[in-house]
Amino acid sequence: MKKIMLFFFLLLWISFSHAQQKEKYLFTYTNTKITKVLSDIEKAFDVKYSYADSIVGSQKITLPKKQYFLTEINAEIENQSSLQVVKINDRFYSVAKAETKETIDKIYALKEVIVEEFLAKGIKKTDQNYILYPQKIATLPGVTDADILLSFQQLPGVKSPNETAAGLHIRGGTSDQNLILLDGIRLYHPGHLFGMISSINPNVEQTVNYYNKAVNPKFGERVSSIIDIKSTDKIADKTKVNAGINALNADAYFQTPLYKDIIGLQVSGRKSYTEWLQLPTFNQLENKVFQHTNFNNFDNDNQFQFYDFSTKLNFKPNDKTAISVTGLVINNDLDYKSVVKTDSLSNQKMNIKNYGFGLNWSQKYSSKFTQQLQLFYSVYNFEYEKRQEYQTNKFEAFKKLNRVVDSGITSDFGYNIAEKSNIEFGYQFLGNDISHLLNSYNQDVAIDLNLKHRYNVTQVGYVFFRQDIGRWSFQPGLRYNYYSKIKANSFEPRILVQNKLSETLICQVSYERRSQILSQVRENAANDLSLENYVWILSDNEKYPVQKANQFTAGIIYKSNGWLLDVDSYYKNITGITSFTLGFLSQNDASIHHGKGFTKGVDVLLQKSMPTWRAWATYTYQDSQNKFEDLNEGDYFQANSSIKHSFNVAVNKKWNNYMLALGWFWHSGKPYSNIDDSGQITSYNSETLPNYHRLDVSGSYEFKNKRGHTYKIGISVYNLYNRNEIISKEFERKYSNLSDFANPRYSMQNYYSLQITPNVFLRVNL
């Protein structure tokens, strides 16, 4: 460990020393738009320019071919145009008309963006949310090819206790308490390979908005976080192709104008080749995912495969109207055969599919009044079957089905009251139709072990207001939900107040209330394949109540001379959770216990940015506890995913076309419960697993050919020193025959972390 830390600090010192050197880069332009020049400068010198397209867009510049310092190019821009380049700090610059130079600093201070680059290039932070641009994200430790959900885990307060990309636990919330949208389409299974990688293609040109507090009231439906993904509405001026391959899959992204500046088409597709070729990356993921199952030899007969496909058509008949249609399909398939005995053959099949479409219409009626209309339809379909056949024409089988249909229409309006105040309001009509079936059958008889089908219509009205007064910013809002089927409602006030105490220090406080009527519960009849033993259900306000959460936050942001300190404390309480939600089952108690919980915590980020490197450290303290009626004598106990301490330290360094990222991740162990020989819980999460840590590294090299095509190759290694640690202990119900449903049997299983996992990729932009 001492050698690892010594290596880290040595790399940091070398990076710092290198950053102090003045750099020159080769440029040449002939009557080229300044917007293009600024884009090239940002990539070369790792800086950022802010400007208005209406001011800069039409201006051009000519530079003879030679090596330039950054200051020299800025001077040429000022000499050859009516623009003024103003240095805000070592990293950020503003560009405006020369005659307005004296007001630039004041204008910049009023912008919503607080932190332009957060952790890495391509990640930004505003006063209300984080913004990710997946195609632009610089290399992150252990992340191959900019996986969106894995990138989130670099942020403070975001954890994945079971080391999956899709299993995000945010500020004490569970993964089903995160609402994930893609152009309005609801995603219920945002992962491939049982959540180990994201099912959202990161190479599509898109913007990801992530909210973990004071969420705009136009968003609801979940009590933890909002991940709002929007593919670009821009119509490409020429055909563009982005394609790549890594150790698990190949993908391609295609943009083309169908009618110049009016109609544009985008198509993306990603497909695994793990059903034909199993490389070491897949083998390591397979070993981690299929622990305690009989899946141990994937080949051309026993296959796992996945794919995702999306398309979008953009239509802009004029400057005030934009219409788009998006379609999406995400699919995972498992087909595995094995000989159980000499006279029987077992076949397990699983298909998980999430598909849908979204229609978005934006209309600008005037410079002050706008409207956005959205229609969406989303389907999640889960099918699993285990069939054991005997030579005597007899069989036993178990089937599980889970289906979620989401559809709705939303209408959002925005009105700019004045220069520093605006209001948003809207109406939403949302429908949910959810069913599941657990069925055991043989050649003679079929028994429905569990069957439910529920639906609901939710009507929503909301209003959001923003007012800036001097150094103060006030952002109150209110959301009202009416759940027609269960005849319940929910008022959800929200507010964010921010004060800029000085040019370097900002403080903010917030409060919000949110509700959720659909969630995942652990099935009460488990099967041999325990990988997906949760089903989506809809609240009936009796057995499964509506979940409601309140969150209070207070924090500061300090930034000066490339340093950033972001501290955010929070307290969140939740009601309406159940023992089935958290998987607390015992042999003699299959009833549903209602409960409540709270989470208190602090998220801290310290970051230093320089032109060619960035280093950061994050720390999270989190105490999450739950309380259920008739369990643990009515006392609070640690939540399943509660990790009290988490610490990450990372560095990202750029040398010309090379990029290297190194990160060390540590957190305290998860709690777990003990059970006795009869399957009874003897203590609820009173024990703690050992501490967890790993070292990740990623590197890439990017270059252009004479035609301007960009090529990028890279490698990542997850868990570089191959530490193998217990990350969870779970008690599981054993299912072998029908008698096990009347007399349940349980056992405790140890689940281990992902061992050293390399990955490589090649990407081409044409």
mmCIF file of N, CA and C in Angstrom, residues 1 159 618-620 643-649 663-669 690-695 721 723:
data_model
loop_
_atom_site.group_PDB
_atom_site.id
_atom_site.type_symbol
_atom_site.label_atom_id
_atom_site.label_comp_id
_atom_site.label_asym_id
_atom_site.label_seq_id
_atom_site.Cartn_x
_atom_site.Cartn_y
_atom_site.Cartn_z
ATOM 1 N N MET A 1 0.828 -1.205 0.000
ATOM 2 C CA MET A 1 0.000 0.000 0.000
ATOM 3 C C MET A 1 0.868 1.264 0.000
ATOM 4 N N LYS A 159 -23.256 5.678 -4.825
ATOM 5 C CA LYS A 159 -22.589 4.419 -4.514
ATOM 6 C C LYS A 159 -23.241 3.272 -5.274
ATOM 7 N N THR A 618 -12.898 12.827 -2.960
ATOM 8 C CA THR A 618 -14.271 12.920 -2.468
ATOM 9 C C THR A 618 -14.409 12.084 -1.200
ATOM 10 N N TYR A 619 -15.257 12.566 -0.318
ATOM 11 C CA TYR A 619 -15.553 11.827 0.912
ATOM 12 C C TYR A 619 -17.048 11.922 1.185
ATOM 13 N N THR A 620 -17.647 10.807 1.574
ATOM 14 C CA THR A 620 -19.059 10.776 1.921
ATOM 15 C C THR A 620 -19.238 10.085 3.266
ATOM 16 N N ILE A 643 -23.507 2.478 3.814
ATOM 17 C CA ILE A 643 -22.039 2.481 3.857
ATOM 18 C C ILE A 643 -21.636 3.790 4.511
ATOM 19 N N LYS A 644 -21.172 3.731 5.737
ATOM 20 C CA LYS A 644 -20.994 4.959 6.522
ATOM 21 C C LYS A 644 -19.896 5.859 5.985
ATOM 22 N N HIS A 645 -18.801 5.287 5.530
ATOM 23 C CA HIS A 645 -17.672 6.109 5.090
ATOM 24 C C HIS A 645 -17.228 5.668 3.697
ATOM 25 N N SER A 646 -17.013 6.645 2.842
ATOM 26 C CA SER A 646 -16.544 6.368 1.491
ATOM 27 C C SER A 646 -15.549 7.454 1.096
ATOM 28 N N PHE A 647 -14.403 7.039 0.523
ATOM 29 C CA PHE A 647 -13.349 7.987 0.178
ATOM 30 C C PHE A 647 -12.747 7.593 -1.165
ATOM 31 N N ASN A 648 -12.627 8.566 -2.060
ATOM 32 C CA ASN A 648 -12.006 8.346 -3.366
ATOM 33 C C ASN A 648 -10.957 9.425 -3.600
ATOM 34 N N VAL A 649 -9.865 9.064 -4.246
ATOM 35 C CA VAL A 649 -8.868 10.043 -4.661
ATOM 36 C C VAL A 649 -8.412 9.670 -6.068
ATOM 37 N N GLY A 663 -7.235 6.143 -10.055
ATOM 38 C CA GLY A 663 -8.127 6.399 -8.935
ATOM 39 C C GLY A 663 -8.109 5.278 -7.914
ATOM 40 N N TRP A 664 -8.135 5.662 -6.632
ATOM 41 C CA TRP A 664 -8.194 4.701 -5.528
ATOM 42 C C TRP A 664 -9.500 4.903 -4.793
ATOM 43 N N PHE A 665 -10.231 3.811 -4.569
ATOM 44 C CA PHE A 665 -11.574 3.858 -4.006
ATOM 45 C C PHE A 665 -11.618 3.008 -2.735
ATOM 46 N N TRP A 666 -12.160 3.594 -1.666
ATOM 47 C CA TRP A 666 -12.248 2.889 -0.385
ATOM 48 C C TRP A 666 -13.589 3.189 0.250
ATOM 49 N N HIS A 667 -14.202 2.181 0.859
ATOM 50 C CA HIS A 667 -15.374 2.443 1.680
ATOM 51 C C HIS A 667 -15.485 1.388 2.771
ATOM 52 N N SER A 668 -16.169 1.748 3.838
ATOM 53 C CA SER A 668 -16.405 0.799 4.925
ATOM 54 C C SER A 668 -17.403 -0.255 4.458
ATOM 55 N N GLY A 669 -17.477 -1.368 5.192
ATOM 56 C CA GLY A 669 -18.293 -2.496 4.755
ATOM 57 C C GLY A 669 -19.782 -2.290 4.950
ATOM 58 N N PRO A 690 -16.004 -6.496 6.075
ATOM 59 C CA PRO A 690 -14.702 -5.807 6.079
ATOM 60 C C PRO A 690 -14.694 -4.604 5.133
ATOM 61 N N ASN A 691 -13.762 -3.688 5.370
ATOM 62 C CA ASN A 691 -13.606 -2.531 4.484
ATOM 63 C C ASN A 691 -13.252 -2.989 3.073
ATOM 64 N N TYR A 692 -13.630 -2.154 2.120
ATOM 65 C CA TYR A 692 -13.430 -2.471 0.697
ATOM 66 C C TYR A 692 -12.540 -1.412 0.084
ATOM 67 N N HIS A 693 -11.618 -1.825 -0.787
ATOM 68 C CA HIS A 693 -10.836 -0.844 -1.549
ATOM 69 C C HIS A 693 -10.318 -1.466 -2.831
ATOM 70 N N ARG A 694 -10.045 -0.600 -3.796
ATOM 71 C CA ARG A 694 -9.501 -1.063 -5.076
ATOM 72 C C ARG A 694 -8.773 0.100 -5.746
ATOM 73 N N LEU A 695 -7.957 -0.202 -6.739
ATOM 74 C CA LEU A 695 -7.233 0.793 -7.534
ATOM 75 C C LEU A 695 -7.596 0.589 -8.996
ATOM 76 N N TYR A 721 -4.927 -4.152 -8.416
ATOM 77 C CA TYR A 721 -4.157 -5.070 -7.581
ATOM 78 C C TYR A 721 -4.977 -6.305 -7.172
ATOM 79 N N ARG A 723 -7.789 -7.225 -5.674
ATOM 80 C CA ARG A 723 -8.279 -7.515 -4.322
ATOM 81 C C ARG A 723 -9.629 -8.217 -4.418
#
